[in-house]
Coordinates of C-alpha atoms and ligand atoms in Angstrom, one line a residue:
M31 CA 16.4 38.6 -49.8
D32 CA 19.0 36.1 -51.0
L33 CA 22.2 37.5 -52.6
H34 CA 24.8 36.1 -54.9
G35 CA 28.3 37.2 -55.9
E36 CA 31.3 35.5 -57.2
Y37 CA 33.2 36.9 -54.3
L38 CA 31.8 37.6 -50.8
I39 CA 33.6 39.8 -48.3
I40 CA 32.4 40.1 -44.7
G41 CA 33.5 43.3 -43.1
S42 CA 34.5 46.8 -44.4
G43 CA 37.8 47.6 -42.5
I44 CA 41.3 47.8 -43.9
A45 CA 41.6 44.0 -44.6
A46 CA 38.2 43.8 -46.4
L47 CA 38.6 46.9 -48.5
R48 CA 42.2 46.2 -49.5
A49 CA 41.1 42.7 -50.5
A50 CA 38.2 44.2 -52.5
A51 CA 40.7 46.6 -54.2
S52 CA 42.5 43.5 -55.5
L53 CA 39.3 42.4 -57.2
D54 CA 38.9 45.4 -59.4
G55 CA 37.8 44.3 -62.8
A56 CA 37.2 40.7 -61.6
G57 CA 33.7 39.1 -61.0
D58 CA 30.9 40.5 -58.8
V59 CA 32.0 41.4 -55.3
L60 CA 29.5 41.5 -52.5
I61 CA 30.5 43.2 -49.3
L62 CA 28.4 42.6 -46.2
T63 CA 29.1 44.7 -43.1
K64 CA 27.5 44.7 -39.7
G65 CA 27.2 48.4 -38.9
G66 CA 27.6 51.5 -40.9
A67 CA 30.0 51.0 -43.8
R68 CA 32.9 52.8 -42.0
E69 CA 32.4 51.3 -38.5
G70 CA 35.1 49.0 -37.2
N71 CA 38.5 49.1 -35.5
T72 CA 40.2 50.6 -38.6
G73 CA 38.4 53.9 -38.3
Y74 CA 39.6 54.3 -34.7
A75 CA 43.3 53.5 -35.3
Q76 CA 45.4 56.3 -33.9
G77 CA 49.2 55.9 -33.7
G78 CA 49.9 54.8 -37.3
I79 CA 51.1 52.1 -39.6
A80 CA 54.6 50.6 -39.3
A81 CA 56.7 50.1 -42.4
A82 CA 60.4 50.1 -43.0
V83 CA 60.6 53.2 -45.2
G84 CA 63.0 55.3 -43.2
P85 CA 66.7 55.8 -44.2
D86 CA 68.0 54.1 -41.0
D87 CA 65.5 51.2 -41.3
S88 CA 65.2 47.9 -43.2
P89 CA 62.8 45.0 -43.4
A90 CA 65.4 42.9 -41.5
R91 CA 65.3 45.4 -38.6
H92 CA 61.5 45.5 -38.7
L93 CA 61.5 41.7 -38.7
A94 CA 63.8 41.5 -35.7
D95 CA 61.6 43.9 -33.7
T96 CA 58.4 42.0 -34.6
L97 CA 60.0 38.7 -33.6
A98 CA 61.2 40.1 -30.3
A99 CA 57.8 41.5 -29.4
G100 CA 56.2 38.2 -30.4
D101 CA 58.1 36.5 -27.6
G102 CA 59.2 33.4 -29.5
L103 CA 55.9 32.4 -31.2
C104 CA 55.8 34.4 -34.4
D105 CA 55.7 32.5 -37.7
E106 CA 58.9 33.9 -39.2
R107 CA 57.7 33.2 -42.8
A108 CA 54.6 35.3 -42.2
V109 CA 56.6 38.1 -40.6
A110 CA 59.0 38.1 -43.5
V111 CA 56.1 38.6 -45.9
L112 CA 54.7 41.4 -43.7
V113 CA 57.9 43.4 -43.5
D114 CA 59.1 42.8 -47.0
E115 CA 55.9 43.6 -48.7
G116 CA 54.7 46.3 -46.2
P117 CA 56.6 49.3 -47.7
R118 CA 55.3 48.5 -51.2
Y119 CA 51.6 48.5 -50.0
V120 CA 52.1 51.6 -47.9
R121 CA 53.6 53.5 -50.9
E122 CA 50.6 52.3 -52.9
L123 CA 48.3 53.8 -50.3
M124 CA 50.1 57.1 -50.6
A125 CA 49.9 56.9 -54.4
W126 CA 46.1 56.4 -53.9
G127 CA 46.0 59.6 -51.8
A128 CA 46.7 58.7 -48.2
A129 CA 47.8 62.0 -46.5
F130 CA 50.3 60.9 -44.0
D131 CA 52.1 63.6 -42.0
R132 CA 55.3 64.8 -43.7
A133 CA 58.8 65.8 -42.4
P134 CA 60.1 69.2 -43.6
D135 CA 62.0 67.5 -46.5
G136 CA 58.7 66.0 -47.7
S137 CA 59.4 62.4 -46.7
P138 CA 56.9 60.7 -44.4
A139 CA 57.2 61.8 -40.8
L140 CA 58.0 58.7 -38.7
A141 CA 56.9 58.2 -35.1
I142 CA 58.3 55.7 -32.6
E143 CA 56.2 53.4 -30.4
G144 CA 57.0 50.8 -27.8
A145 CA 59.5 48.0 -28.8
H146 CA 60.4 49.6 -32.1
S147 CA 64.2 50.1 -32.4
V148 CA 63.8 53.0 -34.9
R149 CA 61.2 55.5 -36.0
R150 CA 59.0 53.7 -38.5
V151 CA 55.4 54.6 -37.9
L152 CA 53.7 56.6 -40.6
H153 CA 50.7 58.5 -39.3
A154 CA 48.0 61.0 -40.1
R155 CA 48.1 63.1 -36.9
D156 CA 46.3 60.8 -34.4
A157 CA 43.6 59.5 -36.8
T158 CA 45.6 57.3 -39.1
G159 CA 43.0 54.6 -39.4
R160 CA 40.3 57.1 -40.5
E161 CA 42.6 58.4 -43.3
I162 CA 43.5 54.9 -44.5
G163 CA 39.8 53.9 -44.4
R164 CA 38.9 57.0 -46.4
V165 CA 41.4 56.3 -49.1
L166 CA 40.4 52.6 -49.4
W167 CA 36.7 53.5 -49.4
E168 CA 37.2 56.0 -52.2
R169 CA 39.0 53.4 -54.1
V170 CA 36.6 50.5 -53.6
S171 CA 33.1 52.0 -53.4
P172 CA 33.1 53.3 -57.1
M173 CA 34.2 49.9 -58.5
P174 CA 31.4 48.8 -60.8
N175 CA 31.6 45.2 -59.7
V176 CA 31.2 46.0 -56.0
R177 CA 28.0 46.0 -54.1
I178 CA 28.0 46.9 -50.4
V179 CA 25.2 45.9 -48.0
D180 CA 25.5 47.5 -44.6
H181 CA 23.8 46.7 -41.3
A182 CA 24.0 43.0 -42.4
R183 CA 25.4 40.7 -39.6
A184 CA 26.9 37.4 -40.8
V185 CA 25.8 34.8 -38.3
A186 CA 26.8 31.4 -39.8
L187 CA 28.8 30.0 -42.6
I188 CA 27.1 27.8 -45.2
V189 CA 29.3 24.7 -45.7
E190 CA 28.2 22.3 -48.4
D191 CA 30.1 19.2 -49.4
G192 CA 33.0 20.4 -47.2
R193 CA 33.2 23.8 -49.0
C194 CA 32.2 27.2 -47.8
A195 CA 29.3 28.3 -50.1
G196 CA 28.5 31.6 -48.4
V197 CA 26.9 32.9 -45.2
R198 CA 23.6 33.4 -43.5
F199 CA 23.1 36.9 -42.4
L200 CA 20.7 39.0 -40.4
Q201 CA 19.8 42.4 -41.9
D202 CA 18.4 45.1 -39.6
G203 CA 14.6 45.0 -40.0
A204 CA 14.6 42.3 -42.7
G205 CA 15.2 39.0 -40.9
M206 CA 17.5 36.2 -42.0
A207 CA 18.9 35.9 -45.5
V208 CA 21.5 34.0 -47.4
A209 CA 24.5 35.3 -49.4
R210 CA 26.2 32.8 -51.7
A211 CA 29.5 33.0 -53.4
R212 CA 32.3 30.9 -54.9
C213 CA 34.8 32.4 -52.5
T214 CA 34.2 34.0 -49.1
L215 CA 36.6 36.3 -47.1
L216 CA 36.1 36.8 -43.4
A217 CA 37.5 40.2 -42.5
T218 CA 35.4 40.9 -39.4
G219 CA 38.1 42.4 -37.2
G220 CA 38.7 41.9 -33.5
A221 CA 37.0 40.8 -30.3
G222 CA 37.8 43.5 -27.7
Q223 CA 34.1 43.6 -26.7
V224 CA 34.6 40.2 -25.1
Y225 CA 36.0 42.3 -22.2
S226 CA 34.2 44.9 -20.1
D227 CA 37.2 47.3 -20.5
T228 CA 38.2 47.7 -24.1
T229 CA 39.3 50.3 -26.6
N230 CA 37.3 48.5 -29.4
P231 CA 34.0 49.8 -30.8
H232 CA 30.8 47.9 -30.3
V233 CA 31.1 45.9 -33.6
A234 CA 34.2 44.1 -32.4
T235 CA 32.5 41.1 -30.9
G236 CA 34.7 38.4 -32.4
D237 CA 31.9 37.2 -34.8
G238 CA 34.3 35.9 -37.4
V239 CA 36.2 33.6 -35.0
A240 CA 32.9 32.4 -33.6
I241 CA 31.2 31.5 -36.9
A242 CA 34.4 30.0 -38.4
Y243 CA 35.0 27.9 -35.3
R244 CA 31.3 26.8 -35.2
A245 CA 31.6 25.8 -38.9
G246 CA 34.7 23.7 -38.2
A247 CA 37.7 26.0 -39.1
A248 CA 40.9 25.8 -37.1
V249 CA 41.5 28.7 -34.7
A250 CA 44.8 29.4 -32.8
D251 CA 46.6 31.7 -30.4
L252 CA 43.5 32.9 -28.8
E253 CA 45.0 33.1 -25.3
F254 CA 47.1 36.0 -26.6
V255 CA 45.0 39.1 -26.0
Q256 CA 46.8 42.5 -26.1
F257 CA 45.9 44.9 -23.3
H258 CA 46.8 48.4 -24.3
P259 CA 48.4 50.1 -21.3
T260 CA 46.9 53.6 -21.7
A261 CA 43.2 53.9 -22.1
L262 CA 41.5 57.0 -20.5
K263 CA 40.1 55.7 -17.2
R264 CA 36.9 57.4 -16.1
H265 CA 34.5 55.7 -14.0
G266 CA 31.5 54.3 -16.0
Q267 CA 32.9 55.6 -19.3
P268 CA 34.1 53.6 -22.3
R269 CA 37.8 53.3 -22.4
F270 CA 39.1 55.9 -25.0
L271 CA 42.5 55.0 -26.3
L272 CA 45.5 57.3 -25.5
S273 CA 47.9 56.4 -28.3
E274 CA 51.3 54.9 -27.6
A275 CA 52.6 57.6 -29.9
L276 CA 52.1 60.0 -27.0
R277 CA 54.8 58.2 -25.1
G278 CA 56.8 58.0 -28.4
E279 CA 56.7 61.9 -28.3
G280 CA 57.8 62.0 -24.6
A281 CA 54.7 61.5 -22.5
R282 CA 55.6 59.8 -19.1
L283 CA 53.7 57.4 -17.0
V284 CA 53.7 58.6 -13.4
N285 CA 52.1 57.5 -10.1
A286 CA 49.9 59.6 -7.9
D287 CA 53.0 61.2 -6.4
G288 CA 54.1 62.3 -9.8
E289 CA 57.0 59.8 -9.9
P290 CA 57.9 57.9 -13.1
F291 CA 57.7 54.3 -12.2
M292 CA 58.0 52.0 -15.2
L293 CA 61.8 51.4 -14.7
R294 CA 60.8 49.7 -11.5
Y295 CA 59.1 47.0 -13.6
D296 CA 61.0 47.0 -16.9
P297 CA 64.4 48.2 -18.1
A298 CA 62.8 49.5 -21.3
G299 CA 60.6 51.8 -19.1
D300 CA 57.6 53.6 -20.6
L301 CA 58.3 52.2 -24.1
A302 CA 58.6 48.6 -23.2
P303 CA 56.3 46.2 -25.1
R304 CA 52.7 46.8 -24.3
D305 CA 52.1 43.6 -22.2
R306 CA 54.9 44.6 -19.8
V307 CA 53.8 48.3 -19.5
S308 CA 50.2 47.1 -18.9
R309 CA 51.3 44.8 -16.1
G310 CA 53.6 47.5 -14.7
I311 CA 50.7 49.9 -14.5
A312 CA 48.5 47.3 -12.7
R313 CA 51.3 46.5 -10.3
E314 CA 51.9 50.2 -9.5
E315 CA 48.2 50.7 -8.9
Q316 CA 48.3 47.7 -6.5
R317 CA 51.5 48.9 -4.8
T318 CA 50.3 52.4 -4.2
G319 CA 46.5 51.8 -4.0
Q320 CA 46.3 54.9 -6.2
P321 CA 45.6 55.6 -9.9
V322 CA 48.3 55.9 -12.5
Y323 CA 48.6 58.9 -14.9
L324 CA 50.1 59.9 -18.2
T325 CA 51.6 63.4 -18.2
L326 CA 52.7 65.6 -21.0
A327 CA 53.0 68.7 -18.9
H328 CA 56.8 68.9 -19.6
L329 CA 56.2 69.1 -23.4
D330 CA 55.3 72.1 -25.6
P331 CA 51.5 72.5 -25.3
A332 CA 51.1 73.9 -28.8
Y333 CA 52.9 70.9 -30.3
V334 CA 50.9 68.4 -28.1
H335 CA 47.5 69.8 -29.3
Q336 CA 48.6 70.1 -32.9
R337 CA 50.1 66.6 -33.1
F338 CA 47.2 64.9 -31.2
P339 CA 44.1 66.8 -32.1
E340 CA 41.6 63.9 -31.6
I341 CA 43.0 62.8 -28.3
S342 CA 43.1 66.4 -27.1
A343 CA 39.4 66.8 -28.0
A344 CA 38.5 63.5 -26.2
C345 CA 40.3 64.7 -23.1
R346 CA 38.6 68.1 -23.3
G347 CA 35.3 66.2 -23.5
A348 CA 36.3 64.6 -20.2
G349 CA 37.2 67.9 -18.6
L350 CA 41.0 67.5 -19.0
D351 CA 43.6 69.4 -20.9
L352 CA 46.0 66.8 -22.5
A353 CA 48.9 69.2 -22.4
V354 CA 48.5 70.3 -18.8
D355 CA 46.6 67.8 -16.7
R356 CA 47.6 64.4 -15.4
I357 CA 45.4 62.0 -17.4
P358 CA 44.2 58.9 -15.5
V359 CA 45.0 55.8 -17.5
G360 CA 44.7 52.0 -17.2
P361 CA 44.9 48.9 -19.4
A362 CA 42.1 47.8 -21.7
A363 CA 41.6 44.9 -24.0
H364 CA 42.8 46.1 -27.4
Y365 CA 43.8 43.5 -29.9
A366 CA 43.4 39.7 -30.5
M367 CA 46.6 38.1 -31.7
G368 CA 44.9 34.9 -32.4
G369 CA 42.1 34.0 -34.7
V370 CA 41.2 31.9 -37.7
V371 CA 44.2 30.0 -38.9
T372 CA 45.4 31.0 -42.4
D373 CA 48.3 30.4 -44.7
L374 CA 50.2 33.2 -46.3
D375 CA 47.4 33.9 -48.8
G376 CA 44.5 33.9 -46.3
R377 CA 43.3 30.4 -47.0
T378 CA 41.7 28.7 -44.0
T379 CA 41.2 25.0 -43.3
I380 CA 37.8 25.2 -45.0
P381 CA 38.0 25.3 -48.8
G382 CA 36.4 28.4 -50.3
L383 CA 36.8 30.3 -47.0
L384 CA 39.6 32.9 -46.6
S385 CA 40.3 35.2 -43.7
A386 CA 42.4 38.4 -43.3
G387 CA 43.0 41.2 -40.8
E388 CA 42.5 41.0 -37.1
V389 CA 40.1 38.0 -37.3
A390 CA 42.8 35.9 -38.9
C391 CA 45.8 34.2 -37.3
T392 CA 48.6 34.4 -39.8
G393 CA 51.2 34.0 -37.0
V394 CA 52.8 37.4 -37.6
H395 CA 52.1 38.6 -34.1
G396 CA 53.1 35.5 -32.1
A397 CA 52.4 36.1 -28.4
N398 CA 52.3 39.9 -28.6
R399 CA 51.8 42.3 -31.5
L400 CA 54.3 45.0 -32.2
A401 CA 52.6 48.4 -32.1
S402 CA 51.2 49.6 -35.5
N403 CA 51.8 46.2 -37.1
S404 CA 48.1 45.5 -37.2
L405 CA 47.1 48.0 -39.9
L406 CA 50.0 46.7 -41.9
E407 CA 48.9 43.2 -41.5
G408 CA 45.4 44.1 -42.7
L409 CA 46.8 45.9 -45.7
V410 CA 49.4 43.2 -46.8
F411 CA 47.4 40.1 -46.0
G412 CA 44.1 41.7 -47.2
A413 CA 45.8 42.3 -50.6
R414 CA 47.2 38.8 -50.7
A415 CA 43.8 37.3 -49.8
G416 CA 42.2 39.4 -52.6
N417 CA 44.8 38.2 -55.0
A418 CA 44.3 34.6 -54.0
M419 CA 40.5 34.9 -54.5
R420 CA 41.1 36.4 -57.9
A421 CA 43.5 33.7 -58.9
S422 CA 40.7 31.2 -58.1
R423 CA 43.1 28.7 -56.6
D424 CA 40.4 26.5 -55.1
R425 CA 42.4 25.0 -52.3
S426 CA 42.2 25.2 -48.5
I427 CA 45.2 25.7 -46.3
D428 CA 48.4 23.7 -46.9
P429 CA 48.2 20.8 -44.4
D430 CA 51.8 21.5 -43.4
T431 CA 50.7 24.8 -42.0
V432 CA 48.2 23.1 -39.7
R433 CA 50.6 20.3 -38.7
A434 CA 53.2 22.9 -37.7
L435 CA 50.8 24.2 -35.1
Q436 CA 50.8 20.9 -33.2
P437 CA 47.1 20.9 -32.6
S438 CA 45.7 20.2 -29.2
G439 CA 42.0 19.4 -29.6
S440 CA 39.4 19.4 -26.9
T441 CA 39.3 16.5 -24.5
A442 CA 36.7 15.4 -22.0
S443 CA 38.9 16.9 -19.2
D444 CA 38.7 20.3 -20.8
R445 CA 35.1 20.6 -19.8
M446 CA 34.4 22.5 -16.6
G447 CA 30.7 23.0 -17.0
T448 CA 27.9 20.8 -15.8
A449 CA 26.1 19.9 -19.0
G450 CA 22.5 19.0 -18.6
S451 CA 22.0 20.6 -15.2
D452 CA 19.4 23.3 -14.8
S453 CA 22.1 25.9 -14.6
G454 CA 23.4 24.4 -17.8
R455 CA 20.4 25.7 -19.6
Q456 CA 20.7 29.2 -18.3
R457 CA 21.0 32.1 -20.8
F458 CA 24.1 34.3 -20.6
D459 CA 24.0 37.9 -21.5
G460 CA 26.9 39.9 -23.1
A461 CA 27.5 42.0 -20.0
S462 CA 28.1 39.0 -17.8
V463 CA 30.5 37.5 -20.2
R464 CA 32.5 40.7 -20.4
E465 CA 32.7 41.1 -16.6
L466 CA 33.7 37.4 -16.2
M467 CA 36.4 37.7 -18.9
W468 CA 37.8 40.9 -17.4
R469 CA 37.9 39.4 -13.9
H470 CA 39.3 36.0 -14.7
V471 CA 40.8 35.9 -18.1
G472 CA 42.4 39.4 -18.2
L473 CA 45.8 40.8 -17.6
F474 CA 46.7 38.3 -14.8
R475 CA 45.4 34.8 -15.0
D476 CA 45.6 31.7 -12.8
G477 CA 44.2 28.2 -12.7
D478 CA 41.4 28.9 -10.2
G479 CA 40.1 32.0 -12.0
L480 CA 40.3 30.2 -15.4
R481 CA 38.4 27.2 -14.0
T482 CA 35.7 29.5 -12.6
A483 CA 35.4 31.3 -16.0
L484 CA 35.4 28.1 -17.9
A485 CA 32.7 26.5 -15.8
A486 CA 30.4 29.4 -16.5
L487 CA 31.3 29.6 -20.2
D488 CA 30.9 25.9 -20.7
R489 CA 27.4 26.2 -19.3
A490 CA 26.6 29.2 -21.5
W491 CA 28.0 27.3 -24.5
D492 CA 25.7 24.4 -23.6
A493 CA 22.8 26.8 -23.3
L494 CA 23.5 28.0 -26.9
G495 CA 22.9 24.3 -27.8
A496 CA 22.0 23.5 -31.3
T497 CA 20.1 26.8 -31.9
V498 CA 23.0 28.6 -33.5
D499 CA 23.9 25.6 -35.6
D500 CA 20.5 24.6 -36.9
P501 CA 19.4 26.5 -40.0
D502 CA 15.7 26.2 -39.0
A503 CA 16.1 27.2 -35.4
M504 CA 18.4 30.1 -36.4
A505 CA 15.6 32.1 -37.8
T506 CA 14.3 32.7 -34.3
V507 CA 17.6 34.0 -32.8
T508 CA 17.7 37.8 -32.3
A509 CA 20.6 40.1 -33.1
E510 CA 21.3 40.5 -29.4
Q511 CA 21.4 36.7 -28.9
W512 CA 23.7 36.3 -31.9
Q513 CA 26.0 38.8 -30.2
A514 CA 25.9 37.0 -26.9
A515 CA 26.6 33.8 -28.9
S516 CA 29.8 35.3 -30.3
L517 CA 31.0 36.6 -26.9
V518 CA 30.4 33.2 -25.3
T519 CA 32.1 31.2 -28.1
V520 CA 35.1 33.5 -28.3
G521 CA 35.4 34.0 -24.6
R522 CA 35.3 30.3 -24.0
L523 CA 38.0 29.8 -26.7
I524 CA 40.2 32.4 -25.1
A525 CA 39.7 30.9 -21.6
R526 CA 40.4 27.3 -22.8
A527 CA 43.6 28.3 -24.5
A528 CA 44.7 30.4 -21.5
W529 CA 44.0 27.5 -19.2
R530 CA 46.0 25.1 -21.3
R531 CA 49.0 27.3 -21.6
E532 CA 50.8 26.7 -18.4
E533 CA 53.5 29.4 -18.7
S534 CA 53.7 33.2 -19.2
R535 CA 54.5 34.6 -22.6
G536 CA 53.6 37.9 -24.4
G537 CA 50.1 38.9 -23.7
H538 CA 49.3 35.8 -21.7
F539 CA 50.4 36.0 -18.0
R540 CA 49.7 33.2 -15.5
L541 CA 50.4 34.1 -11.8
D542 CA 50.7 30.3 -11.2
F543 CA 53.2 29.8 -14.0
P544 CA 55.0 33.2 -14.2
E545 CA 58.0 32.0 -16.3
R546 CA 58.3 31.5 -20.0
D547 CA 58.7 27.8 -20.6
D548 CA 60.2 27.2 -24.1
R549 CA 60.7 23.5 -23.5
H550 CA 57.0 22.7 -23.3
W551 CA 55.3 25.8 -24.7
R552 CA 57.2 27.1 -27.7
R553 CA 54.2 26.0 -29.7
R554 CA 50.8 27.3 -30.6
V555 CA 47.5 26.2 -29.1
M556 CA 45.1 25.4 -31.9
E557 CA 41.5 24.3 -31.6
I558 CA 39.1 22.7 -34.1
R559 CA 35.6 21.9 -33.1
Ligands
FAD735 P1 38.0 46.2 -38.7 O1 38.6 47.4 -39.1 O2 37.6 46.1 -37.2 O3 36.8 45.8 -39.6 C1 36.0 44.7 -39.3 C2 34.7 44.9 -40.1 O4 33.9 43.7 -40.0 C3 33.8 46.0 -39.6 O5 33.4 46.7 -40.7 C4 32.7 45.4 -38.8 O6 31.5 46.1 -38.8 C5 32.6 44.1 -39.7 N1 31.9 43.0 -39.0 C6 32.2 42.5 -37.7 N2 31.4 41.4 -37.5 C7 30.6 41.3 -38.6 C8 29.6 40.4 -38.9 N3 29.2 39.4 -38.1 N4 29.0 40.5 -40.1 C9 29.4 41.5 -41.0 N5 30.3 42.4 -40.7 C10 31.0 42.2 -39.5 N6 46.6 49.2 -35.3 C11 47.7 49.7 -35.8 O7 48.4 49.1 -36.6 N7 48.0 51.0 -35.6 C12 47.2 51.8 -34.8 O8 47.5 53.0 -34.6 C13 46.1 51.3 -34.2 N8 45.3 52.0 -33.3 C14 44.2 51.4 -32.8 C15 43.3 52.2 -32.0 C16 42.1 51.7 -31.6 C17 41.2 52.6 -30.7 C18 41.8 50.4 -31.9 C19 40.5 49.8 -31.4 C20 42.6 49.6 -32.7 C21 43.8 50.1 -33.1 N9 44.7 49.3 -33.9 C22 45.8 49.9 -34.5 C23 44.3 48.0 -34.3 C24 43.7 48.1 -35.7 O9 43.0 49.2 -35.9 C25 42.9 46.9 -36.1 O10 43.5 45.7 -35.7 C26 42.6 46.8 -37.6 O11 42.1 48.1 -38.0 C27 41.7 45.7 -37.9 O12 41.3 45.8 -39.2 P2 40.3 44.8 -39.8 O13 40.0 45.1 -41.2 O14 40.8 43.4 -39.6 O15 39.0 44.9 -38.9
SIN736 C1 48.2 53.3 -30.5 O1 48.1 54.3 -31.2 O2 48.7 53.2 -29.4 C2 47.6 52.0 -31.0 C3 48.6 51.5 -32.0 C4 48.3 50.0 -32.2 O3 47.4 49.4 -31.7 O4 49.2 49.4 -32.9

C-alpha cells in the first residue's frame, strides 16, 4: 500500500498534533504513527507545561531560568521564541478545552519544579500530557484533510535529488510501504529506550534521529541526556516516573536513615536542576550503600492523594502508600536534549524535511532542559513547523545556523570498532545496547567506559551494514531489527558525542573531566554522516 499526501507527519504526540492543527484547511495531511494513535511520551507527561502566565512572572524571567539550566549552551534566539510565544499557545490550548487545574480565583494553578525561580507550571493534576493529548487529538482527528495511519513504523527517509520525498514504513502485518509527500515532518519523540532504566514508553527508541542521520541530516547535542532523579525503583520493574512536582509541593529526598541529604551535594537542595539531583542521589547511594527515598509523610495525606492521583495509584500498585511510605527512587533516562538540527521553523539540513518536538534540536535546552519546558517546546515549535509547511517555503535550514554549531564531523580516529573482523559482523540486540548504554554512557562517564561502549557500538553499526540503507535489502528487515538499528545508531551517536566532549556540563558528566570548560567546549557537537 503506497500512500500520498501533500504533507506527511511522522508521530502523533504534542509536536505532531500541534503541527497538524496548523494545517487545518490546507492540503492533504497524512499522519503515520508507530503504535496506537495516543502512544508516546506526551501521554505520560505528569508535572505540567511551563509558561510565563503568572502575575509575578515574565518571559524574561522564564528565559533567564531556561538559560541557567541549559548551562551555557542554549541558543538564546530559540529560547526567546519559546518563552515569548509560549503563553499564547498555552492560552490557545485552554481555549480549545484543556482543563488545567485552577486556583480559587479561577486563574491557572501554577506549580514549581526544580530550577524555576517562580511558580509557572500549568498542570492537570499529575496527568498533564494526557489532557493536552486529548485536546489536540479532538482538534486534529476530525479535520477532513487529515488521515491517520497507526501501527506504521517509519524506517527510512526517501531522499531524491537532495530533497526529502517521504518515508518508507513498515505496517504491522502488511510489510514495507512508501508514503510520499511534498513536505515531511519528523515528530517521533525521544530516545529513552536506548537505556535499560528509563521513564519513557516502549515507542521512544530514537527512530527519528536514527533515520534522519542515516539519510544525511545534521544531528547535534546528543551527549546531553537528561536523567530524571526520581523514578520509582523496584527490582525488575519498569521505572515509573515520580514527578518533580512532588518535590515542588514539599516532598523530600531522604537517605535510609531518614536524613535529607541533597544540601550535601548542592546548595539548591531537593529542587536543584535535575542533573545535579540525579548525581546527588547516586552519590548518596554510593556513600551509604543504601537506597534513597522520597518521603511525603510530613504533608497532608488527603492533599497528596487528591493532587497526585495517578502517582498514588501507581505506588498503590507497587504496594506503597505515597502519602505514608518512603518511596524508593533512583535516576532514569528521561529526555534527549539533542536531536535533528533545526532552525526556528523546524527546517532541517535536508530540503523538504522538518523536525519538531523531542526528536528535534532547536537549541532551547542547551546542556540540560528546564523542567516542563518540553511540552512547551513541542507546542510552540510544532505550531511553527506546521506554519512553515503550510507556507510552502521550500528551503532547508539557513546555513548560518549550521555554521554556528561549529561542526565536528567523524574522523578515522573516532572509530573504536574492528570493522571486518568476525565480531564486526555480530548482531546486536536491543537489550544489550540498553545495558551497555546504562553502564558506560549513563549518569557518570569516563574515557575508558566510553571507549568500551564505542568499540561495541561501532561493531554493531558495522553489522547493520548496508541493510538498513539499501531499499532492496530493507524489505527483509523485521520490526525488531529496525528497532535494534535505531538503538545502535542513536546509542553510538550519544556515545561518540560524549567521548568527544572532554568536560562536564549539564546532563553530561565526565569523571575524568569533572569541570565545565568554557574555553574549549562552549560549543555544540554536531555530526553529519
Ligand atoms: P512523543 O509524544 O513521544 O510522540 C512521538 C510520536 O512518534 C509517538 O506517537 C510515537 O509512537 C511516534 N513514533 C516514534 N517513532 C516512530 C516511527 N519510527 N514511525 C512512526 N511513528 C513513530 N515534559 C514536560 O514538559 N512536562 C512534563 O510534565 C513531562 N513529564 C514527562 C513524564 C514522562 C513519564 C515522560 C516520559 C516524559 C515527560 N516529559 C514532560 C517530556 C515530554 O513528555 C516529551 O518530551 C514530549 O511529550 C515529547 O513530545 P513529542 O511530540 O516530541 O513526542
Ligand atoms: C516531571 O513531572 O517531573 C517531569 C517533568 C518534565 O519532564 O519536564
